[in-house]
CSV table of C-alpha atoms in Angstrom, one decimal:
chain,number,residue,atom,x,y,z
M,1,MET,CA,82.0,-29.8,-137.0
M,2,THR,CA,81.3,-33.4,-136.1
M,3,THR,CA,83.4,-36.1,-137.7
M,4,ALA,CA,82.8,-39.8,-137.8
M,5,ALA,CA,85.1,-40.1,-134.8
M,6,SER,CA,82.9,-37.9,-132.8
M,7,GLU,CA,80.4,-40.6,-131.7
M,8,PRO,CA,81.0,-43.4,-129.2
M,9,THR,CA,82.2,-46.6,-130.8
M,10,GLY,CA,81.1,-50.1,-130.0
M,11,SER,CA,79.8,-51.0,-126.5
M,12,GLU,CA,82.6,-49.2,-124.6
M,13,PRO,CA,81.3,-47.2,-121.7
M,14,GLU,CA,81.1,-43.5,-122.2
M,15,PRO,CA,83.7,-41.8,-120.0
M,16,GLU,CA,82.6,-39.0,-117.6
M,17,VAL,CA,84.8,-36.4,-115.9
M,18,ARG,CA,83.9,-33.6,-113.5
M,19,THR,CA,85.4,-30.2,-114.4
M,20,ALA,CA,85.2,-26.9,-112.6
M,21,ALA,CA,82.2,-25.9,-114.8
M,22,GLY,CA,80.3,-29.2,-114.6
M,23,VAL,CA,80.3,-32.9,-115.6
M,24,LEU,CA,81.3,-33.9,-119.2
M,25,ARG,CA,80.5,-37.2,-121.0
M,26,GLY,CA,82.8,-38.1,-123.9
M,27,SER,CA,83.3,-41.0,-126.2
M,28,VAL,CA,86.0,-43.7,-126.7
M,29,ASP,CA,88.2,-43.9,-129.8
M,30,GLU,CA,90.3,-47.2,-129.9
M,31,GLY,CA,90.9,-47.1,-126.2
M,32,VAL,CA,91.4,-43.4,-125.9
M,33,ALA,CA,88.8,-41.3,-124.1
M,34,VAL,CA,87.8,-38.3,-126.2
M,35,PHE,CA,86.0,-35.1,-125.1
M,36,ARG,CA,85.3,-32.5,-127.8
M,37,GLY,CA,83.9,-29.0,-127.8
M,38,ILE,CA,84.5,-28.1,-124.1
M,39,PRO,CA,84.0,-24.4,-123.6
M,40,PHE,CA,86.9,-22.7,-121.8
M,41,ALA,CA,85.5,-19.1,-122.1
M,42,GLU,CA,82.2,-17.4,-122.9
M,43,SER,CA,81.2,-16.8,-126.5
M,44,PRO,CA,83.1,-13.7,-127.6
M,45,VAL,CA,80.1,-12.1,-129.2
M,46,ASP,CA,77.5,-9.3,-128.5
M,47,GLN,CA,78.8,-7.3,-125.5
M,48,LEU,CA,81.9,-9.6,-125.3
M,49,ARG,CA,82.9,-8.9,-129.0
M,50,PHE,CA,86.5,-7.9,-129.3
M,51,ALA,CA,86.9,-8.3,-125.5
M,52,ALA,CA,89.4,-10.4,-123.6
M,53,PRO,CA,88.0,-13.9,-123.0
M,54,GLN,CA,85.7,-14.2,-120.0
M,55,PRO,CA,85.3,-17.2,-117.7
M,56,VAL,CA,82.7,-19.7,-118.9
M,57,THR,CA,79.4,-20.2,-117.0
M,58,GLY,CA,78.9,-23.6,-115.5
M,59,TRP,CA,76.1,-26.1,-116.3
M,60,ASP,CA,73.9,-28.4,-114.4
M,61,GLY,CA,73.7,-32.1,-115.1
M,62,VAL,CA,75.9,-33.9,-117.7
M,63,ARG,CA,77.1,-32.1,-120.8
M,64,ARG,CA,77.7,-34.3,-123.9
M,65,ALA,CA,81.2,-33.6,-125.3
M,66,VAL,CA,81.3,-35.6,-128.5
M,67,SER,CA,81.2,-32.9,-131.1
M,68,TYR,CA,83.8,-30.2,-132.0
M,69,GLY,CA,82.8,-26.7,-131.2
M,70,PRO,CA,82.2,-24.3,-134.0
M,71,PRO,CA,85.4,-22.6,-135.3
M,72,PRO,CA,85.9,-18.8,-135.1
M,73,PRO,CA,85.2,-16.9,-138.4
M,74,GLN,CA,87.8,-17.8,-141.0
M,75,ALA,CA,89.5,-16.1,-143.9
M,76,GLY,CA,88.9,-17.6,-147.4
M,77,HIS,CA,92.2,-19.6,-147.8
M,78,PHE,CA,91.7,-23.3,-148.7
M,79,GLY,CA,87.9,-22.9,-148.4
M,80,MET,CA,88.1,-22.5,-144.6
M,81,ASP,CA,85.5,-19.8,-144.6
M,82,ALA,CA,83.0,-22.2,-146.2
M,83,LEU,CA,84.0,-24.9,-143.7
M,84,ALA,CA,83.4,-22.6,-140.8
M,85,ARG,CA,80.0,-21.6,-142.1
M,86,GLU,CA,78.9,-25.3,-142.0
M,87,SER,CA,79.1,-25.1,-138.2
M,88,VAL,CA,76.3,-23.6,-136.0
M,89,GLY,CA,76.8,-21.4,-133.0
M,90,THR,CA,79.2,-18.9,-131.6
M,91,ASP,CA,80.9,-21.1,-128.9
M,92,TRP,CA,84.2,-20.5,-130.7
M,93,LEU,CA,86.4,-20.9,-127.6
M,94,THR,CA,86.6,-24.6,-126.9
M,95,VAL,CA,89.1,-27.3,-126.2
M,96,ASN,CA,89.2,-31.0,-127.1
M,97,VAL,CA,90.9,-33.6,-125.0
M,98,TRP,CA,92.3,-37.1,-125.8
M,99,SER,CA,93.3,-39.2,-122.8
M,100,PRO,CA,94.5,-42.8,-122.5
M,101,GLU,CA,93.7,-42.6,-118.8
M,102,PRO,CA,90.8,-40.2,-117.9
M,103,TYR,CA,91.1,-40.6,-114.2
M,104,ARG,CA,92.2,-38.1,-111.6
M,105,GLY,CA,95.7,-38.9,-110.3
M,106,ALA,CA,97.2,-40.6,-113.4
M,107,GLY,CA,99.6,-37.7,-113.8
M,108,LEU,CA,100.4,-38.0,-117.5
M,109,PRO,CA,102.3,-35.4,-119.4
M,110,VAL,CA,100.0,-32.9,-121.3
M,111,MET,CA,100.5,-31.6,-124.8
M,112,ALA,CA,98.4,-28.6,-125.8
M,113,TRP,CA,98.3,-27.9,-129.5
M,114,ILE,CA,97.9,-24.4,-131.0
M,115,PRO,CA,96.8,-24.6,-134.7
M,116,GLY,CA,98.5,-22.5,-137.3
M,117,GLY,CA,97.1,-20.6,-140.3
M,118,ALA,CA,98.8,-17.2,-140.7
M,119,TYR,CA,96.7,-15.9,-137.8
M,120,SER,CA,93.8,-15.7,-140.3
M,121,ILE,CA,92.6,-19.3,-140.3
M,122,GLY,CA,92.8,-22.1,-137.9
M,123,MET,CA,90.5,-24.6,-136.2
M,124,SER,CA,91.1,-27.5,-133.9
M,125,SER,CA,88.5,-29.7,-135.7
M,126,LEU,CA,90.6,-30.4,-138.7
M,127,PRO,CA,91.2,-34.2,-139.0
M,128,GLU,CA,95.0,-33.8,-139.1
M,129,TYR,CA,94.9,-32.5,-135.5
M,130,ASP,CA,93.1,-35.6,-134.2
M,131,GLY,CA,95.1,-36.4,-131.0
M,132,ALA,CA,94.1,-40.1,-130.6
M,133,ARG,CA,97.2,-41.7,-132.0
M,134,LEU,CA,99.6,-39.3,-130.2
M,135,ALA,CA,97.8,-39.9,-126.9
M,136,ARG,CA,97.5,-43.7,-127.3
M,137,GLU,CA,101.0,-44.5,-128.5
M,138,GLY,CA,102.8,-41.7,-126.6
M,139,GLY,CA,101.1,-42.0,-123.2
M,140,VAL,CA,100.2,-38.3,-123.1
M,141,VAL,CA,97.0,-36.3,-122.7
M,142,VAL,CA,96.5,-34.2,-125.9
M,143,VAL,CA,94.6,-31.0,-125.9
M,144,THR,CA,93.7,-29.0,-129.0
M,145,LEU,CA,92.1,-25.5,-128.9
M,146,ASN,CA,90.4,-22.8,-130.8
M,147,TYR,CA,91.3,-19.1,-130.6
M,148,ARG,CA,90.1,-16.1,-132.5
M,149,VAL,CA,91.9,-15.3,-135.7
M,150,GLY,CA,91.9,-12.5,-138.3
M,151,MET,CA,90.2,-9.3,-137.3
M,152,GLU,CA,88.4,-10.9,-134.4
M,153,GLY,CA,91.6,-12.0,-132.8
M,154,PHE,CA,94.5,-9.8,-134.0
M,155,ALA,CA,93.2,-6.5,-135.6
M,156,HIS,CA,94.6,-3.6,-133.5
M,157,LEU,CA,91.4,-1.7,-132.7
M,158,ASP,CA,90.5,1.3,-130.6
M,159,GLY,CA,88.6,0.1,-127.5
M,160,ALA,CA,89.8,-3.5,-127.6
M,161,PRO,CA,92.8,-5.2,-125.9
M,162,ALA,CA,95.6,-6.2,-128.3
M,163,ASN,CA,96.3,-9.8,-129.2
M,164,ARG,CA,92.9,-11.2,-128.3
M,165,GLY,CA,93.8,-14.4,-130.0
M,166,LEU,CA,96.8,-14.8,-127.7
M,167,LEU,CA,94.7,-14.0,-124.7
M,168,ASP,CA,92.3,-16.8,-125.8
M,169,GLN,CA,95.3,-19.2,-125.8
M,170,VAL,CA,96.2,-18.1,-122.2
M,171,ALA,CA,92.6,-18.7,-121.1
M,172,ALA,CA,92.7,-22.2,-122.7
M,173,LEU,CA,95.9,-22.9,-120.8
M,174,GLU,CA,94.3,-21.7,-117.6
M,175,TRP,CA,91.5,-24.1,-118.2
M,176,VAL,CA,94.2,-26.9,-118.6
M,177,ARG,CA,95.8,-25.9,-115.4
M,178,ASP,CA,92.5,-26.0,-113.5
M,179,ASN,CA,90.9,-29.0,-115.1
M,180,ILE,CA,93.3,-31.4,-116.8
M,181,GLY,CA,93.9,-33.5,-113.7
M,182,ALA,CA,90.3,-34.8,-114.1
M,183,PHE,CA,91.4,-36.2,-117.5
M,184,GLY,CA,94.5,-37.9,-116.1
M,185,GLY,CA,96.9,-35.1,-117.0
M,186,ASP,CA,99.5,-33.4,-114.8
M,187,PRO,CA,99.0,-29.6,-114.7
M,188,ASP,CA,102.7,-29.2,-113.8
M,189,GLN,CA,103.8,-31.1,-116.9
M,190,VAL,CA,102.2,-29.1,-119.7
M,191,THR,CA,103.9,-28.7,-123.1
M,192,VAL,CA,102.5,-26.1,-125.6
M,193,PHE,CA,103.3,-27.0,-129.2
M,194,GLY,CA,102.2,-25.5,-132.5
M,195,GLN,CA,103.2,-25.1,-136.1
M,196,SER,CA,103.5,-21.9,-138.3
M,197,ALA,CA,101.2,-19.3,-136.7
M,198,GLY,CA,100.8,-21.8,-133.9
M,199,ALA,CA,104.5,-21.8,-133.4
M,200,GLY,CA,104.5,-18.0,-133.5
M,201,SER,CA,101.9,-18.1,-130.8
M,202,VAL,CA,104.0,-20.5,-128.7
M,203,ALA,CA,106.9,-18.1,-129.0
M,204,ALA,CA,104.7,-15.2,-128.0
M,205,LEU,CA,103.4,-17.1,-124.9
M,206,LEU,CA,107.0,-17.5,-123.9
M,207,ALA,CA,107.3,-13.7,-123.8
M,208,MET,CA,103.9,-12.9,-122.2
M,209,PRO,CA,103.7,-12.3,-118.4
M,210,ARG,CA,100.1,-13.5,-118.4
M,211,ALA,CA,101.2,-16.9,-119.6
M,212,ALA,CA,103.9,-17.4,-116.9
M,213,GLY,CA,103.6,-20.6,-115.0
M,214,LEU,CA,101.0,-22.2,-117.4
M,215,PHE,CA,103.4,-24.5,-119.2
M,216,ARG,CA,106.8,-26.2,-118.5
M,217,ARG,CA,107.9,-26.9,-122.0
M,218,ALA,CA,107.4,-25.5,-125.5
M,219,ILE,CA,107.7,-26.8,-129.0
M,220,ALA,CA,107.8,-24.3,-131.9
M,221,GLN,CA,107.6,-25.9,-135.4
M,222,SER,CA,108.4,-23.4,-138.2
M,223,MET,CA,108.0,-20.2,-136.2
M,224,PRO,CA,107.2,-17.2,-138.4
M,225,GLY,CA,109.2,-14.1,-137.7
M,226,THR,CA,106.4,-11.5,-138.1
M,227,PHE,CA,105.7,-9.4,-135.0
M,228,PHE,CA,104.0,-6.1,-135.6
M,229,SER,CA,104.5,-2.7,-134.0
M,230,ALA,CA,101.3,-1.1,-132.7
M,231,ALA,CA,101.6,1.5,-135.4
M,232,LEU,CA,101.8,-1.0,-138.2
M,233,ALA,CA,99.0,-3.1,-136.8
M,234,ALA,CA,96.7,-0.1,-136.4
M,235,ASP,CA,97.4,1.1,-139.9
M,236,ILE,CA,96.5,-2.4,-141.3
M,237,ALA,CA,93.4,-2.5,-139.1
M,238,ALA,CA,92.3,0.9,-140.5
M,239,ALA,CA,92.7,-0.3,-144.0
M,240,CYS,CA,90.6,-3.4,-143.3
M,241,ALA,CA,87.9,-1.3,-141.6
M,242,ALA,CA,87.9,1.1,-144.6
M,243,GLU,CA,87.0,-1.8,-146.8
M,244,LEU,CA,83.7,-1.8,-144.9
M,245,GLY,CA,83.4,1.9,-144.8
M,246,LEU,CA,84.1,1.9,-141.1
M,247,ARG,CA,86.6,3.1,-138.6
M,248,PRO,CA,88.9,0.6,-136.8
M,249,THR,CA,87.0,0.8,-133.5
M,250,VAL,CA,85.0,-1.6,-131.5
M,251,ALA,CA,81.9,0.6,-131.8
M,252,ASP,CA,82.0,0.5,-135.6
M,253,LEU,CA,83.1,-3.1,-136.1
M,254,THR,CA,80.5,-4.6,-133.7
M,255,THR,CA,77.9,-3.6,-136.3
M,256,VAL,CA,79.4,-6.1,-138.7
M,257,ALA,CA,78.3,-9.7,-138.4
M,258,PRO,CA,81.2,-12.0,-137.5
M,259,ASP,CA,80.9,-14.1,-140.6
M,260,ARG,CA,81.2,-11.0,-142.8
M,261,LEU,CA,84.3,-9.6,-141.2
M,262,PRO,CA,87.0,-11.9,-142.7
M,263,ALA,CA,86.1,-10.7,-146.2
M,264,ALA,CA,87.7,-7.3,-145.3
M,265,GLY,CA,91.0,-9.0,-144.3
M,266,ASP,CA,90.8,-11.1,-147.5
M,267,ALA,CA,90.3,-7.9,-149.6
M,268,ILE,CA,93.4,-6.3,-148.0
M,269,MET,CA,95.4,-9.4,-148.5
M,270,ALA,CA,94.6,-9.4,-152.2
M,271,LYS,CA,96.0,-5.9,-152.6
M,272,CYS,CA,98.7,-5.9,-150.0
M,273,ALA,CA,101.4,-5.1,-152.5
M,274,SER,CA,99.9,-1.6,-153.0
M,275,PHE,CA,100.7,-0.8,-149.4
M,276,ALA,CA,104.4,-1.8,-149.6
M,277,GLU,CA,105.8,1.7,-149.0
M,278,ARG,CA,104.0,1.8,-145.7
M,279,TRP,CA,103.9,-1.8,-144.5
M,280,GLY,CA,107.2,-3.1,-145.9
M,281,PRO,CA,108.0,-6.8,-146.1
M,282,VAL,CA,104.6,-8.0,-144.8
M,283,ALA,CA,102.9,-6.3,-147.8
M,284,HIS,CA,105.1,-8.3,-150.2
M,285,ARG,CA,104.1,-11.5,-148.4
M,286,SER,CA,100.4,-10.5,-147.9
M,287,ILE,CA,100.4,-10.9,-144.1
M,288,PRO,CA,97.8,-8.6,-142.6
M,289,PHE,CA,97.7,-10.2,-139.1
M,290,SER,CA,100.3,-11.1,-136.6
M,291,PRO,CA,100.9,-10.7,-132.9
M,292,VAL,CA,101.4,-7.1,-131.9
M,293,VAL,CA,104.2,-5.9,-129.6
M,294,ASP,CA,102.0,-3.6,-127.7
M,295,GLY,CA,104.1,-3.2,-124.5
M,296,ASP,CA,101.4,-4.8,-122.4
M,297,VAL,CA,99.9,-8.2,-123.5
M,298,LEU,CA,103.2,-8.8,-125.5
M,299,PRO,CA,105.8,-6.5,-124.0
M,300,VAL,CA,108.7,-7.4,-126.4
M,301,THR,CA,109.5,-9.8,-129.1
M,302,PRO,CA,110.1,-13.5,-128.2
M,303,TRP,CA,113.7,-13.2,-129.1
M,304,GLN,CA,114.2,-10.3,-126.8
M,305,ALA,CA,112.3,-11.9,-124.0
M,306,LEU,CA,114.2,-15.1,-124.2
M,307,ALA,CA,117.6,-13.4,-124.5
M,308,ASP,CA,116.6,-11.5,-121.3
M,309,GLY,CA,115.9,-14.8,-119.5
M,310,ALA,CA,112.1,-15.2,-119.8
M,311,GLY,CA,112.4,-18.8,-120.9
M,312,ARG,CA,115.2,-19.9,-118.6
M,313,ASP,CA,113.0,-22.3,-116.7
M,314,ILE,CA,111.2,-23.6,-119.9
M,315,ASP,CA,112.5,-26.4,-122.0
M,316,LEU,CA,112.4,-25.5,-125.7
M,317,LEU,CA,112.3,-27.6,-128.8
M,318,VAL,CA,112.4,-25.6,-132.0
M,319,GLY,CA,113.0,-26.3,-135.7
M,320,HIS,CA,111.8,-25.9,-139.2
M,321,THR,CA,111.6,-27.8,-142.5
M,322,ARG,CA,114.4,-27.6,-145.1
M,323,ASP,CA,112.2,-26.2,-148.0
M,324,GLU,CA,109.7,-24.0,-146.1
M,325,GLN,CA,108.9,-21.8,-149.0
M,326,ARG,CA,108.4,-24.5,-151.7
M,327,LEU,CA,104.7,-25.2,-151.0
M,328,LEU,CA,103.9,-21.5,-150.7
M,329,THR,CA,105.5,-20.8,-154.1
M,330,ALA,CA,103.5,-23.7,-155.6
M,331,LEU,CA,100.2,-22.2,-154.1
M,332,ASP,CA,101.1,-18.9,-155.7
M,333,GLY,CA,101.5,-20.7,-159.1
M,334,MET,CA,105.1,-19.8,-159.4
M,335,LEU,CA,106.9,-23.1,-158.9
M,336,GLY,CA,109.6,-23.1,-161.6
M,337,GLN,CA,108.4,-19.8,-162.9
M,338,VAL,CA,110.3,-17.2,-160.7
M,339,THR,CA,112.0,-14.6,-162.9
M,340,GLU,CA,115.3,-13.0,-162.3
M,341,GLU,CA,113.5,-9.7,-161.5
M,342,ARG,CA,111.2,-11.3,-159.0
M,343,ALA,CA,114.2,-13.0,-157.3
M,344,GLU,CA,116.1,-9.8,-157.1
M,345,THR,CA,113.1,-8.0,-155.6
M,346,ALA,CA,112.8,-10.8,-152.9
M,347,LEU,CA,116.5,-10.4,-152.1
M,348,GLU,CA,116.2,-6.7,-151.8
M,349,VAL,CA,113.1,-6.9,-149.6
M,350,PHE,CA,113.9,-9.8,-147.3
M,351,ALA,CA,117.7,-10.3,-147.1
M,352,PRO,CA,119.2,-8.7,-144.0
M,353,GLY,CA,121.3,-5.5,-144.1
M,354,PRO,CA,122.4,-3.3,-146.9
M,355,ASP,CA,124.5,-6.0,-148.5
M,356,GLY,CA,122.2,-9.0,-147.9
M,357,ALA,CA,121.3,-9.5,-151.5
M,358,ARG,CA,125.0,-9.7,-152.5
M,359,ARG,CA,125.7,-12.1,-149.6
M,360,TYR,CA,123.0,-14.5,-150.9
M,361,ARG,CA,124.4,-14.4,-154.4
M,362,ASP,CA,127.9,-14.9,-153.1
M,363,GLY,CA,126.9,-17.6,-150.7
M,364,PHE,CA,124.9,-19.6,-153.2
M,365,PRO,CA,126.9,-19.0,-156.5
M,366,GLY,CA,125.2,-21.7,-158.5
M,367,ALA,CA,121.6,-20.8,-157.5
M,368,GLY,CA,119.2,-19.6,-160.1
M,369,PRO,CA,116.2,-17.3,-159.5
M,370,ASP,CA,113.9,-20.0,-158.2
M,371,GLU,CA,116.4,-21.2,-155.6
M,372,LEU,CA,117.4,-17.7,-154.5
M,373,TYR,CA,113.7,-16.7,-154.2
M,374,GLU,CA,113.0,-19.9,-152.1
M,375,LEU,CA,116.0,-19.5,-149.9
M,376,VAL,CA,115.5,-15.8,-148.9
M,377,ASN,CA,111.8,-16.3,-148.3
M,378,SER,CA,112.3,-19.4,-146.3
M,379,ASP,CA,115.0,-17.8,-144.2
M,380,TRP,CA,113.1,-14.5,-143.6
M,381,LEU,CA,109.8,-16.0,-142.7
M,382,PHE,CA,110.6,-19.3,-140.9
M,383,ARG,CA,114.1,-20.7,-140.8
M,384,MET,CA,116.1,-17.8,-139.3
M,385,PRO,CA,113.4,-16.8,-136.8
M,386,SER,CA,113.3,-20.4,-135.6
M,387,LEU,CA,117.1,-20.6,-135.4
M,388,HIS,CA,117.3,-17.2,-133.6
M,389,LEU,CA,114.7,-18.4,-131.1
M,390,ALA,CA,117.0,-21.2,-130.0
M,391,THR,CA,120.0,-18.9,-129.9
M,392,ALA,CA,118.0,-16.4,-127.8
M,393,GLN,CA,117.0,-19.1,-125.4
M,394,ILE,CA,120.7,-20.1,-124.8
M,395,THR,CA,121.7,-16.4,-124.4
M,396,GLY,CA,119.1,-16.1,-121.7
M,397,GLY,CA,120.5,-19.1,-119.8
M,398,GLY,CA,118.0,-21.6,-120.9
M,399,ARG,CA,118.2,-24.9,-122.9
M,400,ALA,CA,117.0,-25.5,-126.5
M,401,HIS,CA,117.0,-28.5,-128.8
M,402,LEU,CA,117.0,-27.8,-132.5
M,403,TYR,CA,115.8,-29.9,-135.5
M,404,GLU,CA,115.3,-29.7,-139.2
M,405,LEU,CA,112.9,-31.8,-141.2
M,406,ALA,CA,114.8,-32.8,-144.4
M,407,TRP,CA,112.6,-35.6,-145.7
M,408,SER,CA,111.1,-34.8,-149.0
M,409,ALA,CA,107.3,-35.2,-149.3
M,410,PRO,CA,106.5,-37.9,-151.8
M,411,GLY,CA,103.1,-36.5,-152.7
M,412,MET,CA,102.4,-34.3,-155.8
M,413,GLY,CA,105.2,-35.9,-157.7
M,414,GLY,CA,107.8,-35.1,-155.0
M,415,VAL,CA,108.3,-31.6,-156.2
M,416,LEU,CA,107.6,-29.9,-152.8
M,417,GLY,CA,110.6,-31.3,-150.9
M,418,ALA,CA,110.6,-30.9,-147.2
M,419,CYS,CA,108.0,-28.1,-147.4
M,420,HIS,CA,106.1,-26.0,-144.9
M,421,GLY,CA,103.4,-28.1,-143.1
M,422,LEU,CA,104.9,-31.5,-143.8
M,423,ASP,CA,105.7,-31.9,-140.1
M,424,VAL,CA,102.1,-31.8,-139.0
M,425,PRO,CA,100.9,-35.2,-140.2
M,426,LEU,CA,104.2,-36.7,-139.2
M,427,VAL,CA,103.9,-35.4,-135.6
M,428,PHE,CA,100.3,-36.4,-135.1
M,429,GLY,CA,100.6,-39.7,-137.0
M,430,ASN,CA,97.6,-38.8,-139.1
M,431,LEU,CA,99.2,-39.7,-142.4
M,432,GLY,CA,96.0,-40.4,-144.4
M,433,SER,CA,93.7,-37.5,-143.4
M,434,GLY,CA,93.4,-33.8,-144.0
M,435,GLN,CA,95.0,-31.4,-146.5
M,436,PRO,CA,98.6,-31.8,-145.3
M,437,ALA,CA,98.4,-35.5,-145.6
M,438,ALA,CA,98.2,-35.0,-149.4
M,439,LEU,CA,101.9,-34.3,-149.1
M,440,ILE,CA,102.6,-37.8,-147.8
M,441,GLY,CA,101.1,-39.5,-150.9
M,442,VAL,CA,98.4,-42.1,-151.3
M,443,GLY,CA,99.0,-45.0,-148.9
M,444,PRO,CA,101.7,-43.9,-146.4
M,445,SER,CA,105.0,-45.7,-147.2
M,446,PRO,CA,106.9,-47.6,-144.6
M,447,ALA,CA,109.5,-44.7,-144.7
M,448,ALA,CA,106.8,-42.2,-143.8
M,449,GLU,CA,105.4,-44.4,-141.0
M,450,GLU,CA,108.9,-44.9,-139.6
M,451,LEU,CA,109.7,-41.2,-139.7
M,452,SER,CA,106.4,-40.3,-138.1
M,453,ALA,CA,107.0,-42.8,-135.3
M,454,ARG,CA,110.5,-41.2,-134.7
M,455,MET,CA,109.1,-37.7,-134.5
M,456,ARG,CA,106.2,-38.7,-132.3
M,457,THR,CA,108.6,-40.5,-129.9
M,458,ALA,CA,110.8,-37.4,-129.8
M,459,TRP,CA,107.9,-35.1,-129.2
M,460,THR,CA,106.3,-37.2,-126.4
M,461,ALA,CA,109.7,-37.9,-124.8
M,462,PHE,CA,110.3,-34.2,-124.7
M,463,ALA,CA,106.9,-33.6,-123.2
M,464,ALA,CA,107.6,-36.2,-120.5
M,465,GLN,CA,111.2,-35.4,-119.7
M,466,GLY,CA,112.4,-32.3,-121.6
M,467,ASP,CA,114.8,-34.5,-123.7
M,468,PRO,CA,113.8,-35.4,-127.3
M,469,GLY,CA,116.7,-37.8,-127.6
M,470,TRP,CA,119.6,-35.6,-128.9
M,471,ALA,CA,122.0,-33.1,-127.3
M,472,PRO,CA,120.9,-29.5,-126.7
M,473,TYR,CA,121.9,-26.8,-129.2
M,474,ASP,CA,124.8,-24.6,-128.4
M,475,VAL,CA,126.5,-21.8,-130.3
M,476,GLU,CA,129.8,-23.7,-130.9
M,477,GLN,CA,128.8,-27.2,-132.0
M,478,ARG,CA,125.3,-26.2,-133.1
M,479,LEU,CA,124.1,-29.8,-132.9
M,480,THR,CA,120.8,-30.3,-134.8
M,481,GLN,CA,118.6,-33.3,-135.3
M,482,LEU,CA,117.9,-33.9,-139.0
M,483,PHE,CA,114.7,-35.9,-139.6
M,484,ASP,CA,115.1,-37.8,-142.8
M,485,THR,CA,115.0,-41.3,-144.1
M,486,ARG,CA,118.1,-41.9,-142.1
M,487,PRO,CA,118.0,-39.4,-139.2
M,488,THR,CA,121.3,-38.0,-138.1
M,489,VAL,CA,122.6,-35.4,-135.6
M,490,THR,CA,124.9,-32.9,-137.2
M,491,ALA,CA,126.0,-29.3,-137.1
M,492,TYR,CA,123.2,-26.9,-138.2
M,493,PRO,CA,122.9,-27.7,-141.9
M,494,GLU,CA,121.9,-24.3,-143.3
M,495,GLU,CA,125.3,-22.8,-142.5
M,496,THR,CA,125.4,-20.3,-145.3
M,497,SER,CA,122.1,-18.8,-144.3
M,498,ARG,CA,123.1,-18.8,-140.7
M,499,LEU,CA,126.2,-16.8,-141.4
M,500,ILE,CA,124.3,-14.3,-143.5
M,501,TRP,CA,121.8,-13.7,-140.7
M,502,ARG,CA,124.3,-14.2,-137.8
M,503,ASP,CA,124.7,-10.5,-136.9
M,504,HIS,CA,121.1,-9.5,-137.7
M,505,SER,CA,118.5,-9.2,-135.1
M,506,ILE,CA,114.9,-9.8,-136.0
M,507,PRO,CA,113.0,-6.6,-135.3
M,508,VAL,CA,109.5,-5.5,-134.5
M,509,LEU,CA,108.1,-4.7,-138.0
M,510,PRO,CA,107.4,-1.0,-138.2
M,511,LEU,CA,105.1,1.3,-140.1
M,512,LEU,CA,107.4,2.8,-142.6
M,513,ASP,CA,105.5,6.0,-143.6
M,514,ARG,CA,103.3,7.7,-141.1
């Protein structure tokens, strides 16, 4: 998709760089050189459908790089399927670069963004991911990327490698390693960062041998804790394929046009609850796709990998929002409407251990059904996986910095609190664009601008030096940066939840009934 920012502005000269595949000509956005829609792998269609990404073919002459590449096929959430259909072409695997100094030898830190979207949606062309402000004010080279989502990227199929979406991310990072110097970036100073499924991808990359050496630092914002066993992933893939009257094989599914395939995942998501006895918690949350611990591409969970020392030489910044679940409850139409029965079901499904539900009720004695429902869902899906990632990093001999975003979103009447996704516009500084910016309210307040500046400064300082500006987390003091109207550093604020989950490891999610 081409946005208004895609075309050259004014009379500024169009920047050119030479990459390994050929020469690119970009545009200029308020002093930042921008290159959009750069292919990092061949189009994964036809004979390359459901295959690992393949090296891109070069080109002769100068290639214009002023328009975003088309996104991969998308699920129907938030109208993303329709948005994807507006784009033409199958060059799904592209990167975009914003650089304040697009000259070889500048040696700037590089920040490579992995979009989120429940592993079912996600595209780098969304306006909230525009990297111009982060690059210009932070003195970094910003890269955003596309990767295959849904069945194309994460369905566990016979005849296809597992975790193709993650392999796409590795290929994009290999492109960064080989080419970012031409854009003024330092290939030895790469930070991967992402939110939600993007953060889960960052965590997976930390555990993947194929990604070793491709980045020096990692930022995981609201990491989801869903990592599937091969058996669970294969069973879900079989259910998706059955919606089309097909088997979960490459031979069968290549007969389906790419833009038709997401509908099968959407159909399964709509009736996920009927599979609860087989799929367990992910059926209750309607999560049909996640990284698969297959023993090869992803050998073990990120928590196990970090505890074993896989991230010892990687600087890690990880955190979550205070009210992760609030927005998701609102999207389900249940804000303020959670019944005692629904809260009890959530506690039984998501609280850890045989007495987890009782521990939540004892730990939060004044909480009604809405709060209990929000707490246990927030903890299971985002907050405790993020906290445990920091703890695993320390266990393995590495260093981690922890944060919580506690600032309440003023948009939508202020009912959403510090909800999931609020960090994205704050980190990029795009407070007036895209769906998440609706959380900020009309006309960003001085408080929002100030908080955004603080977070951008922390993120770019971390990318440059491995230090976001507060002390590392440890298991005794548990120092945590709280981003709020008045930011403070304090002991981890969700202490009751931490204690409930303290002795509980986050497992590979199994198939319950084979």
